[in-house]
Every structure is written in structure tokens, then in C-alpha cells.
Amino acid sequence: MALPFTRWPDEFARRYREKGYWQDLPLTDILTRHAHSDATAVIDGDRTYSYRQVNQLSDNLACSLQTLGIKRGETALVQLGNVAEFYITFFALLKIGVAPVNALFSHQRNELNAYATQLKPVLLIADREHSLFASDDFVTTFVAEHDTVRVVLLRGDRGEHALDAAIDRPAENVITTPTPADEVAFFQLSGGSTGTPKLIPRTHNDYYYSIVRSNEVCGFTADTRYLCALPAAHNYPMSSPGALGVFLAQGCVVLAADPSATLCFPLIEKHRINVTALVPPAVSLWLQAIQEWSSNASLASLRLLQVGGARLSTTLAARIPAEMGCQLQQVFGMAEGLVNYTRLDDPIERIIHTQGRPMCPDDEVWVADENGNPLPAGQVGRLMTRGPYTFRGYFNSPEHNASAFDEHGFYSSGDLIAIDEQGYITVQGREKDQINRGGEKIAAEEIENLLLRHEAVIHAALVSMEDSLLGEKSCAWLVTKTPLRAVAVRRFLREQGVAEFKLPDRVECLEALPLTPVGKVDKKQLRQWLAQRTPA
Ligand code: J2J
């Protein structure tokens, strides 16, 4: 049975096909088209995989999963870091028509439970190297809490849960049966602004197109040597054009566990990397490293640096070509769909000062005022969009969808933007209740709900505060029965099983939260207080 999701209306689907955006090919085609190629697809530490091998290994895993009784139309929860198995698993699942949600490696108990509750997966694939899976305790409770889970495979396990064995076992008669191209291929994660993290259904057709078009805009070819240093599961290094773009072009993906300069610079030099993608804080650290080492020599092969995920300051942007000796491309995208790029042949001013323009001619993007009316060029308002690769609804979230979309199917991303006469976008701020901590998104409500579980907490509000490196950090404002120290608050949240990046960087207690005239917590006031009182 097909997974439920909100489809594009027929007239849109017809148009997207007519224009050649939707090709009715499964995402697995990105790999299988190179099934007989001995070109290097992935380098992960000292392990090197050709396209032929990645395809064979994903066939093996697909076959093992079928033997274990996993069936087309079912779903999986996957948590793998920046390792070759991430891609092998992704393609294996798609080959047998199983839709995964790829949790970030930084996610903990709370996030995994939230995804499993929504998706009801039959399969869990994770890593013994993750603290949650070092012993069997979490697996045991997880399987007990989520009774749909029938199979658990763990990378690095030597026993009954061995993922490695399932990948190594030679496949016999794999019959690949991806879901139809206009159905859900997998679920992307939303940065979120609500209490529970939302899942974004992505179809083969829409995601494949976003990759094809990204490759055209970014000039990815078989010569592309891409360093994936951001979390592999994130939409940006996966599809903008990311690793999947590289695979489509038959280039080479080199994996790095994190974007630190000490790890990445030697990899760039060793593997002659010519393109990579970063978030702004990593750019700061790379520039700092170049200064400290008085050299950018190890970056000699690097031609293009993509920066996105959070606002890049013009000062930092201007330093990239000068100090790194490569071209900059700004990327303003979202897991929900729409991706904007500055173009490779744009004048430098535009590359430094804007977040690019939509990649597809049929991306419809406009700016709305508070009443939902369109604003003229240059004015700041809410980003509204729809198009051939922008989703039409979160998974199983009718209530939230009712407010996230207008009646014509335009998605409101919660970003405040301006569009200039040439169609270029600048991101000016945000309306959604989210903190963007150097590209890592924190839904305020999710953390506030967890804080309220503490017996001493009466009211809680999480707001952003400016930070010179990360752009934003988070501050929890609390009204408490008894005094609470920041360490205790963070310890409590950690015990609740929440990802480390979501822990408040600062905690402030006060008598009462300031309220707006309609009685909502006045977060603007709280942010202002922080701006005045920083640094603590
Ligand atoms: C300011 N804010 C930005 C930018 C994203 C490519 C690149 C990034 C993402 C991503 C992605 C920004 N300047 N350049 O999926 O394919 C903020 C906006 C946006 C939100 C989306 C991709 N680039 N943002 O970051 O789903 O607020 O996707 O709505 O994680 O990040 O976050 P996410």
C-alpha cells in the first residue's frame, strides 16, 4: 500500500512532466545508471568504493532485507553518520521500495522516538558507534515502545544485528521494486518550529529533479571531487547538489566526520577536492585556520565553496575568494524544497550580497505582507513558494499544514525576505519560532515543552541571542519555583534525551515572562533584553 502524502494537483503534475522536470525515474537510477562503472564513487577514510561496488553492496543489503521480511511500502528509521554505509543503505532501501527517514547522527532518544512515533517503521538501522547504541538497552526499550519494528541492524555489530554482514552477504536474484516515481521515496527532516519535529515526504520525481537542476546550476560533472563534511543526511549536502548530485554526474564523494579545518584541509589536499559545502561558522573557522597556519596551500585544488544553511555575513563572504582562493556560491535552501543559488557567472557583488535566486524557472516565489498580500520588489515580508520540487504538505499533519500553506498551495517557510528587481533574494530574518544555531535548527516549542517537564519550571521561553561565531545561540528564559542553574537545566534536558545542539547556551530566570497585549510571551522583548545584557 502506498504511503499517504499530499500530492501536487493534476494540472501541476502534468505541467512539470511536460516541461521535463519530472522524468518518472526512481532515485535509484542515480546509482544504477553507473552500475558497471569502476570510477570511484565514495571515499570513507581508507575505504574506497567504485560505483559498481556501491551498487553491488546496496543490492546485497536490499536482498538481505527482503530475506528478513521487509516489504515494499514499509518505512525505516535510519541513523548513520558520514560513512559509506549511509549511501549504501539509502539506495538499498529505495531499491526495495522502503521509505526511510534519515535521522541526524547528533539526534538522541527524544528525536528518534518522535520520528518512530510518526512513521511507525518496521526497520531500524543505526550505528554501534553512537552512544545510544553502544549497548542493547536503548534498542530493547525502543523495540518495546515501537511495536512495528521487526528488524534492527547496527553498523559495527558482530552478532544478530550485524548491518555489515547484511551488506556483505552476496545478493541472489535481487528484484528491485522502487515505489512509483510520483510516490514517496523517503522523508526529509524539517528544521521545525513546532513541539514535534515534522517529516517531509519527498517523491522520486521531485527530489530527482532538484538534483538534476542543482547539477546544471553548480556545474557538477564527472570531474567533481566533493568533500561531504556536513551531516550526510541533511538535505543540503545530500541534494544541493550534494552527494546525490555527485553520484548522478559520476564524480567522487569524500566523507569527513565533521567540518573542522584540521580534518578537512588534509583531505582536500590528499584527494584533490574541488568543491565542498559549508555553513557560515565553519567558514569562520577555516579562515581562522588559514591565518594561523599562514597558508591556504592545502586548498589549492578547491574551486568552489558553497555556503548556506544560515545567513552569511557580507564581511565573511568577501573574505572567501580573497583568502581561500576559490569561488563562493551562496545557497539558500530548505528540506521542504525550494533552493536558491547565486550563479557561477554572477557578478561578485551579487554573490557577496545576496542569497541567490530560485534554481528553477517554475519556482514561484513571492513576498507576502501580514495580510497575505503580495509586496513589491525590495520590500521585506514572508517568503511564499510552490514549484516542481517543493512539497505540498507535512506527513500526517493536517492542522499544521492548514497554517503552513495558503489556499493556492503556496508554502510559507517562515523566512522574512526581500526580492530585488533581478529576482535575487536576501534573507532578512525569520517569523517562525526557531533558532538557527549556525545552520542547526532548533524548534523553540520542542525545547520549551521539555523544560516544562522539570518540576521547578513554571514557564519557559527559548529565544535566539546573537553570537559572533554561530550567528545565533539559544537562551532559555525560565520562571521557576526554586532557583535553577544553567548546568542543572542542561543536565535535565540531556536526561530527556535531546540532541546536544538543542541545549540552551544560556539560562536566565525571572519573576514573570513579559507578555504581548494579546497575552503571548513577548519574545521580541526577551531578545532585546539579551542584546542589551550581552555579554553576561
Ligand atoms: C539564510 N538562511 C538560510 C541562507 C537556509 C541547501 C541549503 C540549506 C538548506 C537548509 C537546505 C540559508 N541564508 N543561505 O535544505 O538544500 C535557513 C532558512 C530556511 C532554513 C531551512 C539546502 N539557507 N537558511 O538549511 O531545512 O531559515 O535546510 O528556511 O535545514 O534554513 O533549513 P533546512
Coordinates of C-alpha atoms and ligand atoms in Angstrom, one line a residue:
M1 CA 0.0 0.0 0.0
A2 CA 1.3 3.5 -0.9
L3 CA 2.2 5.9 1.8
P4 CA -0.2 8.8 2.2
F5 CA 1.0 12.3 1.3
T6 CA -0.3 15.5 -0.2
R7 CA 0.0 15.3 -4.0
W8 CA 0.5 18.2 -6.4
P9 CA -2.8 18.9 -8.2
D10 CA -3.1 17.2 -11.6
E11 CA -2.6 20.3 -13.7
F12 CA 0.7 21.0 -11.9
A13 CA 1.9 17.4 -12.3
R14 CA 1.1 17.5 -16.0
R15 CA 3.0 20.7 -16.5
Y16 CA 6.0 19.5 -14.5
R17 CA 6.1 16.4 -16.7
E18 CA 5.6 18.4 -20.0
K19 CA 8.5 20.7 -19.1
G20 CA 10.7 17.7 -18.5
Y21 CA 11.2 18.3 -14.8
W22 CA 9.6 15.1 -13.7
Q23 CA 11.1 12.2 -15.6
D24 CA 9.3 9.4 -13.9
L25 CA 12.6 7.7 -12.9
P26 CA 13.2 6.3 -9.4
L27 CA 16.0 7.9 -7.4
T28 CA 17.9 4.6 -7.5
D29 CA 18.6 5.4 -11.2
I30 CA 21.2 7.9 -9.9
L31 CA 23.3 4.9 -8.9
T32 CA 22.1 2.1 -11.2
R33 CA 22.9 4.1 -14.3
H34 CA 26.6 3.7 -13.3
A35 CA 26.3 0.1 -12.2
H36 CA 29.1 -1.0 -14.5
S37 CA 31.5 1.9 -13.8
D38 CA 34.8 1.3 -11.9
A39 CA 35.1 5.1 -11.3
T40 CA 35.4 5.9 -7.6
A41 CA 32.1 6.9 -6.0
V42 CA 32.9 7.2 -2.3
I43 CA 36.0 7.5 -0.2
D44 CA 35.5 7.0 3.5
G45 CA 38.8 7.0 5.4
D46 CA 40.9 4.2 4.0
R47 CA 37.9 2.6 2.3
T48 CA 37.3 3.3 -1.4
Y49 CA 34.2 2.2 -3.3
S50 CA 33.6 2.2 -7.0
Y51 CA 30.1 2.8 -8.5
R52 CA 30.0 -0.9 -9.3
Q53 CA 30.7 -1.7 -5.6
V54 CA 28.2 0.7 -4.1
N55 CA 25.6 -0.7 -6.4
Q56 CA 26.5 -4.3 -5.6
L57 CA 26.6 -3.7 -1.9
S58 CA 23.2 -1.9 -1.9
D59 CA 21.9 -4.9 -3.9
N60 CA 23.3 -7.2 -1.2
L61 CA 21.6 -5.2 1.6
A62 CA 18.4 -5.0 -0.4
C63 CA 18.4 -8.7 -0.8
S64 CA 19.2 -9.3 2.9
L65 CA 16.3 -7.1 3.9
Q66 CA 13.9 -8.9 1.7
T67 CA 15.1 -12.2 3.2
L68 CA 14.4 -10.7 6.7
G69 CA 10.8 -10.0 5.5
I70 CA 11.0 -6.3 4.9
K71 CA 8.4 -5.3 2.2
R72 CA 7.7 -2.7 -0.3
G73 CA 5.6 0.2 1.0
E74 CA 7.0 -0.1 4.5
T75 CA 9.2 2.5 6.3
A76 CA 12.5 2.6 8.1
L77 CA 14.3 4.8 10.7
V78 CA 17.9 5.2 9.8
Q79 CA 20.6 6.9 11.8
L80 CA 24.1 6.7 10.2
G81 CA 26.8 9.3 10.2
N82 CA 29.2 10.3 7.4
V83 CA 30.1 6.8 6.4
A84 CA 29.8 4.9 3.1
E85 CA 27.0 2.7 4.6
F86 CA 24.8 5.8 4.7
Y87 CA 24.6 5.8 0.9
I88 CA 24.6 2.0 0.5
T89 CA 21.6 1.8 2.9
F90 CA 19.8 4.7 1.3
F91 CA 19.9 3.1 -2.1
A92 CA 19.2 -0.4 -0.8
L93 CA 16.0 0.8 0.9
L94 CA 14.8 2.7 -2.2
K95 CA 15.6 -0.3 -4.3
I96 CA 13.0 -2.4 -2.4
G97 CA 10.5 0.4 -2.1
V98 CA 11.0 1.1 1.6
A99 CA 10.9 4.8 2.6
P100 CA 13.5 5.8 5.2
V101 CA 13.7 8.8 7.4
N102 CA 17.4 9.6 7.9
A103 CA 17.9 11.0 11.4
L104 CA 20.9 13.1 12.0
F105 CA 23.8 11.5 13.9
S106 CA 23.5 14.2 16.5
H107 CA 20.0 13.1 17.3
Q108 CA 19.2 11.4 20.5
R109 CA 16.4 9.3 22.1
N110 CA 13.9 12.1 22.0
E111 CA 14.2 12.8 18.3
L112 CA 14.4 9.1 17.3
N113 CA 11.2 8.4 19.3
A114 CA 9.4 11.3 17.7
Y115 CA 10.2 10.1 14.2
A116 CA 9.3 6.5 15.0
T117 CA 6.0 7.5 16.6
Q118 CA 5.0 9.3 13.4
L119 CA 6.4 6.9 10.8
K120 CA 5.8 3.5 12.5
P121 CA 8.9 2.0 10.9
V122 CA 9.4 -1.8 10.6
L123 CA 13.1 -1.4 10.4
L124 CA 15.7 0.4 12.5
I125 CA 19.3 0.9 11.1
A126 CA 21.8 2.6 13.3
D127 CA 25.4 2.5 14.5
R128 CA 27.1 0.9 17.5
E129 CA 29.4 3.9 17.4
H130 CA 26.5 6.1 18.5
S131 CA 26.3 6.4 22.3
L132 CA 22.6 5.3 22.2
F133 CA 23.5 2.0 20.5
A134 CA 26.8 1.1 22.3
S135 CA 24.8 -1.3 24.4
D136 CA 21.4 -3.0 23.7
D137 CA 19.5 -1.1 26.4
F138 CA 18.1 1.5 24.1
V139 CA 17.3 -1.0 21.3
T140 CA 15.3 -3.1 23.8
T141 CA 13.2 -0.2 25.0
F142 CA 12.8 1.2 21.5
V143 CA 11.5 -2.0 20.1
A144 CA 9.2 -2.4 23.1
E145 CA 7.8 1.1 22.7
H146 CA 7.5 0.9 18.9
D147 CA 5.9 -2.5 18.2
T148 CA 6.0 -2.0 14.4
V149 CA 9.8 -2.5 14.5
R150 CA 10.6 -6.1 13.4
V151 CA 14.2 -5.8 12.3
V152 CA 17.2 -3.9 13.9
L153 CA 20.5 -3.7 12.1
L154 CA 23.5 -2.0 13.6
R155 CA 26.7 -0.9 11.9
G156 CA 29.7 -2.3 13.8
D157 CA 27.6 -5.1 15.4
R158 CA 29.1 -8.6 15.2
G159 CA 26.1 -10.5 16.4
E160 CA 22.4 -10.9 15.4
H161 CA 22.1 -7.2 14.5
A162 CA 25.1 -7.0 12.1
L163 CA 24.5 -4.5 9.3
D164 CA 27.9 -5.2 8.0
A165 CA 27.1 -8.9 7.4
A166 CA 23.8 -7.9 5.7
I167 CA 25.8 -5.7 3.3
D168 CA 28.5 -8.3 2.7
R169 CA 26.2 -11.2 2.0
P170 CA 26.2 -11.7 -1.8
A171 CA 22.8 -10.9 -3.3
E172 CA 20.9 -13.6 -5.2
N173 CA 18.2 -12.6 -7.6
V174 CA 17.5 -9.1 -6.4
I175 CA 14.4 -7.8 -7.9
T176 CA 14.4 -4.1 -7.4
T177 CA 11.0 -2.7 -6.9
P178 CA 11.2 1.0 -6.0
T179 CA 8.0 2.8 -5.3
P180 CA 6.4 4.6 -8.3
A181 CA 8.3 7.8 -9.2
D182 CA 5.4 10.0 -8.2
E183 CA 5.1 8.4 -4.8
V184 CA 7.1 9.0 -1.6
A185 CA 10.7 7.9 -1.9
F186 CA 11.8 9.0 1.6
F187 CA 11.2 11.5 4.3
Q188 CA 13.3 14.6 4.8
L189 CA 13.6 16.3 8.3
S190 CA 12.1 19.7 8.8
G191 CA 14.1 22.2 10.9
G192 CA 10.8 22.7 12.6
S193 CA 9.1 25.3 14.7
T194 CA 6.5 23.1 16.5
G195 CA 6.5 20.8 19.5
T196 CA 7.1 17.6 17.5
P197 CA 9.6 17.5 14.6
K198 CA 7.8 17.2 11.2
L199 CA 8.5 14.8 8.4
I200 CA 8.6 16.0 4.8
P201 CA 7.6 13.4 2.2
R202 CA 9.9 13.7 -0.9
T203 CA 8.9 11.9 -4.1
H204 CA 11.3 10.4 -6.6
N205 CA 10.2 12.8 -9.2
D206 CA 10.6 16.0 -7.2
Y207 CA 13.9 15.1 -5.5
Y208 CA 15.4 13.7 -8.7
Y209 CA 14.6 17.0 -10.4
S210 CA 16.1 19.1 -7.6
I211 CA 19.4 17.1 -8.0
V212 CA 19.4 17.3 -11.9
R213 CA 18.8 21.1 -11.8
S214 CA 21.3 21.7 -9.0
N215 CA 24.0 19.9 -11.0
E216 CA 23.2 22.2 -14.0
V217 CA 23.4 25.4 -11.9
C218 CA 26.5 24.3 -9.9
G219 CA 28.4 22.7 -12.9
F220 CA 28.9 19.3 -11.3
T221 CA 30.5 16.8 -13.7
A222 CA 32.4 13.5 -13.6
D223 CA 35.4 15.7 -12.6
T224 CA 33.7 16.8 -9.4
R225 CA 35.5 15.8 -6.3
Y226 CA 33.2 16.8 -3.4
L227 CA 34.0 16.8 0.3
C228 CA 31.0 16.0 2.4
A229 CA 31.8 17.5 5.8
L230 CA 28.2 18.5 6.8
P231 CA 25.9 15.7 8.2
A232 CA 25.4 13.4 5.2
A233 CA 21.6 13.0 6.0
H234 CA 21.0 16.8 5.8
N235 CA 19.2 18.0 2.6
Y236 CA 21.9 20.4 1.7
P237 CA 24.9 18.0 1.4
M238 CA 22.6 15.3 0.1
S239 CA 20.9 17.2 -2.8
S240 CA 22.1 20.8 -3.3
P241 CA 23.7 19.2 -5.4
G242 CA 25.4 17.3 -2.6
A243 CA 26.5 13.7 -2.8
L244 CA 23.5 12.6 -4.9
G245 CA 24.4 15.3 -7.4
V246 CA 28.0 14.0 -7.5
F247 CA 26.7 10.4 -8.0
L248 CA 24.4 11.5 -10.8
A249 CA 27.4 13.1 -12.5
Q250 CA 29.6 10.1 -11.7
G251 CA 32.0 12.2 -9.7
C252 CA 33.6 11.3 -6.4
V253 CA 32.4 11.9 -2.8
V254 CA 34.9 12.1 0.0
L255 CA 33.5 11.8 3.5
A256 CA 34.7 13.8 6.6
A257 CA 33.3 13.2 10.0
D258 CA 33.0 17.0 10.7
P259 CA 33.9 20.3 9.0
S260 CA 36.9 21.1 11.2
A261 CA 39.9 22.6 9.3
T262 CA 42.3 20.1 10.9
L263 CA 40.3 17.2 9.5
C264 CA 39.2 18.8 6.2
F265 CA 42.3 20.6 4.9
P266 CA 44.4 17.4 4.7
L267 CA 41.5 15.6 3.0
I268 CA 41.2 18.4 0.5
E269 CA 44.9 18.2 -0.3
K270 CA 45.1 14.4 -0.4
H271 CA 42.0 13.9 -2.6
R272 CA 42.3 17.0 -4.7
I273 CA 38.8 18.1 -3.7
N274 CA 37.4 20.8 -6.0
V275 CA 34.1 21.6 -4.3
T276 CA 32.6 21.5 -0.8
A277 CA 29.6 22.8 1.1
L278 CA 29.8 24.6 4.5
V279 CA 27.7 26.5 6.9
P280 CA 28.9 30.0 7.9
P281 CA 30.5 29.1 11.3
A282 CA 32.7 26.5 9.6
V283 CA 33.8 29.2 7.1
S284 CA 34.9 31.4 10.0
L285 CA 37.0 28.6 11.4
W286 CA 38.6 27.7 8.1
L287 CA 39.6 31.4 7.6
Q288 CA 41.0 31.5 11.1
A289 CA 43.0 28.3 10.4
I290 CA 44.4 29.8 7.2
Q291 CA 45.6 32.8 9.2
E292 CA 47.1 30.7 12.0
W293 CA 48.9 28.5 9.6
S294 CA 49.8 31.5 7.4
S295 CA 48.9 29.3 4.4
N296 CA 45.9 28.2 2.2
A297 CA 48.2 25.9 0.2
S298 CA 46.2 22.8 1.1
L299 CA 43.1 24.3 -0.5
A300 CA 44.9 24.8 -3.9
S301 CA 42.6 22.3 -5.7
L302 CA 39.4 23.9 -4.3
R303 CA 37.5 25.8 -7.0
L304 CA 34.0 26.3 -5.4
L305 CA 32.9 26.8 -1.9
Q306 CA 29.1 26.6 -1.3
V307 CA 27.9 28.4 1.8
G308 CA 24.3 28.1 3.1
G309 CA 22.0 26.9 5.9
A310 CA 22.2 30.2 7.8
R311 CA 22.9 33.8 6.9
L312 CA 26.4 34.5 5.7
S313 CA 27.7 38.0 6.6
T314 CA 29.0 40.1 3.7
T315 CA 32.3 40.6 5.6
L316 CA 32.8 36.8 5.7
A317 CA 31.6 36.3 2.2
A318 CA 34.1 38.9 0.8
R319 CA 37.0 37.1 2.5
I320 CA 36.3 33.8 0.9
P321 CA 37.6 34.5 -2.7
A322 CA 40.4 36.6 -1.3
E323 CA 41.7 34.3 1.4
M324 CA 40.7 30.8 0.2
G325 CA 41.4 31.4 -3.4
C326 CA 38.2 29.9 -4.6
Q327 CA 34.8 31.0 -5.8
L328 CA 31.9 31.4 -3.4
Q329 CA 28.3 30.3 -4.1
Q330 CA 25.6 31.2 -1.6
V331 CA 22.9 28.6 -1.1
F332 CA 19.6 29.4 0.5
G333 CA 17.6 26.2 0.6
M334 CA 15.2 24.2 2.8
A335 CA 14.4 20.5 3.2
E336 CA 10.8 21.3 2.2
G337 CA 12.0 22.0 -1.3
L338 CA 12.9 25.5 -2.7
V339 CA 16.6 26.0 -3.3
N340 CA 18.2 29.3 -4.3
Y341 CA 21.7 29.7 -5.7
T342 CA 23.9 32.5 -6.7
R343 CA 25.1 31.6 -10.2
L344 CA 28.7 30.8 -11.0
D345 CA 28.8 33.7 -13.6
D346 CA 27.1 36.2 -11.3
P347 CA 29.0 39.5 -10.7
I348 CA 30.9 39.2 -7.4
E349 CA 28.8 41.9 -5.7
R350 CA 25.7 39.8 -6.2
I351 CA 27.4 36.7 -4.9
I352 CA 28.6 38.5 -1.8
H353 CA 25.4 40.4 -1.1
T354 CA 22.5 38.1 -2.0
Q355 CA 21.4 34.5 -1.2
G356 CA 20.8 33.8 -4.9
R357 CA 17.7 33.2 -6.9
P358 CA 15.4 30.1 -7.3
M359 CA 17.1 27.4 -9.4
C360 CA 14.0 26.5 -11.5
P361 CA 12.2 28.9 -13.8
D362 CA 8.9 27.4 -12.5
D363 CA 9.7 28.0 -8.8
E364 CA 7.0 30.5 -7.9
V365 CA 8.3 32.7 -5.1
W366 CA 6.7 35.9 -3.8
V367 CA 6.8 38.1 -0.7
A368 CA 3.6 38.4 1.4
D369 CA 2.7 41.2 3.9
E370 CA 1.0 40.4 7.2
N371 CA -2.4 40.0 5.4
G372 CA -1.1 37.7 2.8
N373 CA -1.0 40.3 0.0
P374 CA 2.0 40.5 -2.4
L375 CA 4.6 43.1 -1.7
P376 CA 6.6 45.0 -4.4
A377 CA 10.3 44.3 -5.2
G378 CA 12.7 45.3 -2.4
Q379 CA 10.2 45.1 0.4
V380 CA 10.6 42.7 3.3
G381 CA 7.9 40.2 4.0
R382 CA 7.1 36.5 4.3
L383 CA 8.5 34.0 1.7
M384 CA 5.8 32.1 -0.1
T385 CA 6.6 29.4 -2.6
R386 CA 5.4 26.4 -4.7
G387 CA 7.1 24.6 -7.5
P388 CA 8.1 21.2 -9.0
Y389 CA 10.2 20.1 -6.1
T390 CA 8.5 22.0 -3.2
F391 CA 6.4 19.6 -1.1
R392 CA 2.6 20.1 -0.6
G393 CA 2.2 19.0 3.0
Y394 CA 4.0 17.6 6.1
F395 CA 3.4 13.9 6.8
N396 CA 0.2 13.3 8.8
S397 CA -0.1 16.9 10.0
P398 CA -3.4 18.4 8.7
E399 CA -3.6 21.0 11.4
H400 CA -0.1 22.3 10.8
N401 CA -0.5 22.2 7.1
A402 CA -3.5 24.3 7.3
S403 CA -1.4 27.2 8.6
A404 CA 1.8 26.4 6.7
F405 CA 0.1 26.7 3.2
D406 CA -2.2 29.2 1.7
E407 CA -5.3 28.1 -0.3
H408 CA -3.3 28.0 -3.6
G409 CA -0.7 25.6 -2.2
F410 CA 2.0 28.1 -1.5
Y411 CA 4.2 27.1 1.3
S412 CA 5.1 29.8 3.9
S413 CA 8.7 28.9 5.0
G414 CA 8.6 31.4 7.9
D415 CA 11.6 33.3 6.4
L416 CA 11.5 37.1 6.0
I417 CA 13.0 38.0 2.7
A418 CA 13.2 40.7 0.1
I419 CA 13.4 40.0 -3.7
D420 CA 15.2 42.6 -5.9
E421 CA 14.3 43.7 -9.4
Q422 CA 16.5 40.9 -10.8
G423 CA 14.8 38.2 -8.7
Y424 CA 17.6 37.8 -6.2
I425 CA 16.7 37.1 -2.6
T426 CA 18.2 38.4 0.5
V427 CA 17.2 36.7 3.8
Q428 CA 16.3 39.4 6.3
G429 CA 15.0 37.5 9.3
R430 CA 12.5 34.9 10.4
E431 CA 9.0 34.7 11.6
K432 CA 9.0 31.1 12.6
D433 CA 9.7 30.2 16.2
Q434 CA 13.1 28.7 15.5
I435 CA 16.7 29.3 16.5
N436 CA 19.3 28.8 13.7
R437 CA 22.4 27.8 15.6
G438 CA 25.0 28.0 12.9
G439 CA 22.8 26.1 10.5
E440 CA 21.4 23.7 13.1
K441 CA 17.7 24.4 13.6
I442 CA 16.1 24.3 17.0
A443 CA 12.3 24.5 17.3
A444 CA 11.7 26.6 20.4
E445 CA 8.4 24.9 21.3
E446 CA 10.1 21.4 21.3
I447 CA 12.6 22.6 24.0
E448 CA 10.1 24.6 25.9
N449 CA 7.9 21.5 26.3
L450 CA 10.8 19.5 27.6
L451 CA 11.8 22.3 30.0
L452 CA 8.2 22.4 31.4
R453 CA 8.6 18.7 32.4
H454 CA 11.1 19.9 35.1
E455 CA 9.3 20.1 38.5
A456 CA 10.7 23.5 39.3
V457 CA 9.8 25.2 36.0
I458 CA 6.5 27.1 35.7
H459 CA 7.1 29.0 32.5
A460 CA 9.7 28.6 29.8
A461 CA 10.6 30.5 26.6
L462 CA 13.5 29.7 24.3
V463 CA 14.8 32.6 22.2
S464 CA 17.8 33.3 20.0
M465 CA 20.7 35.5 21.0
E466 CA 23.4 36.9 18.8
D467 CA 26.7 35.0 18.6
S468 CA 29.8 36.1 16.7
L469 CA 30.7 32.6 15.5
L470 CA 27.4 30.7 15.3
G471 CA 25.3 33.7 14.2
E472 CA 22.7 32.6 16.9
K473 CA 22.8 30.7 20.1
S474 CA 19.8 29.9 22.4
C475 CA 18.8 31.3 25.7
A476 CA 16.1 29.7 27.9
W477 CA 14.1 32.2 30.0
L478 CA 12.5 30.5 32.9
V479 CA 10.1 31.3 35.7
T480 CA 10.9 28.7 38.4
K481 CA 9.6 27.7 41.9
T482 CA 13.2 27.4 43.1
P483 CA 16.4 28.8 41.6
L484 CA 17.8 26.7 38.8
R485 CA 21.3 26.9 37.4
A486 CA 22.2 26.5 33.8
V487 CA 24.2 23.3 34.3
A488 CA 21.2 21.7 36.0
V489 CA 18.9 22.8 33.2
R490 CA 21.2 21.3 30.6
R491 CA 21.7 18.1 32.6
F492 CA 17.9 17.7 32.8
L493 CA 17.5 18.2 29.1
R494 CA 20.3 15.8 28.3
E495 CA 18.5 13.2 30.5
Q496 CA 15.3 13.8 28.5
G497 CA 17.4 12.5 25.5
V498 CA 17.6 15.6 23.4
A499 CA 20.4 16.4 20.9
E500 CA 23.3 18.3 22.3
F501 CA 23.0 21.3 19.9
K502 CA 19.5 22.0 21.3
L503 CA 20.6 22.5 24.9
P504 CA 20.3 26.2 25.8
D505 CA 23.6 28.1 25.7
R506 CA 22.4 30.4 28.4
V507 CA 19.7 30.3 31.1
E508 CA 18.0 33.3 32.7
C509 CA 15.5 33.1 35.5
L510 CA 13.0 35.9 36.1
E511 CA 9.8 36.6 38.1
A512 CA 7.4 36.5 35.1
L513 CA 7.7 36.4 31.4
P514 CA 6.9 39.6 29.5
L515 CA 3.6 39.3 27.6
T516 CA 2.3 41.0 24.4
P517 CA -1.0 42.9 24.6
V518 CA -2.8 39.6 23.4
G519 CA -1.2 37.7 26.2
K520 CA 1.5 35.7 24.3
V521 CA 5.1 35.6 25.5
D522 CA 6.9 38.6 24.2
K523 CA 10.0 37.0 22.6
K524 CA 11.0 40.2 20.9
Q525 CA 11.3 41.8 24.3
L526 CA 13.4 38.9 25.6
R527 CA 15.7 39.1 22.6
Q528 CA 16.1 42.8 23.2
W529 CA 17.0 42.3 26.8
L530 CA 19.6 39.8 25.7
A531 CA 21.0 42.2 23.2
Q532 CA 21.3 44.8 26.0
R533 CA 22.7 42.5 28.6
T534 CA 25.2 40.5 26.4
P535 CA 27.8 39.5 27.3
A536 CA 26.6 38.1 30.6
Ligands
J2J1 C1 19.9 32.4 5.5 N1 19.1 31.4 6.0 C2 19.2 30.2 5.4 C3 20.9 31.0 3.8 C4 19.0 28.2 4.8 C5 20.5 23.9 0.9 C6 21.0 24.8 1.8 C7 20.4 24.9 3.0 C8 19.4 24.1 3.4 C9 18.8 24.2 4.8 C10 18.9 23.1 2.5 C11 20.1 30.0 4.3 N2 20.8 32.2 4.5 N3 21.8 30.9 2.8 O1 18.0 22.3 2.8 O2 19.1 22.1 0.3 C12 17.5 28.9 6.7 C13 16.2 29.4 6.3 C14 15.5 28.2 5.8 C15 16.0 27.1 6.7 C16 15.9 25.7 6.1 C17 19.5 23.0 1.2 N4 19.9 28.7 4.0 N5 18.5 29.1 5.7 O3 19.4 24.9 5.6 O4 15.7 22.7 6.1 O5 15.5 29.8 7.5 O6 17.7 23.5 5.0 O7 14.1 28.3 5.8 O8 17.8 22.8 7.5 O9 17.4 27.5 6.9 O10 16.6 24.8 6.9 P1 16.9 23.3 6.4

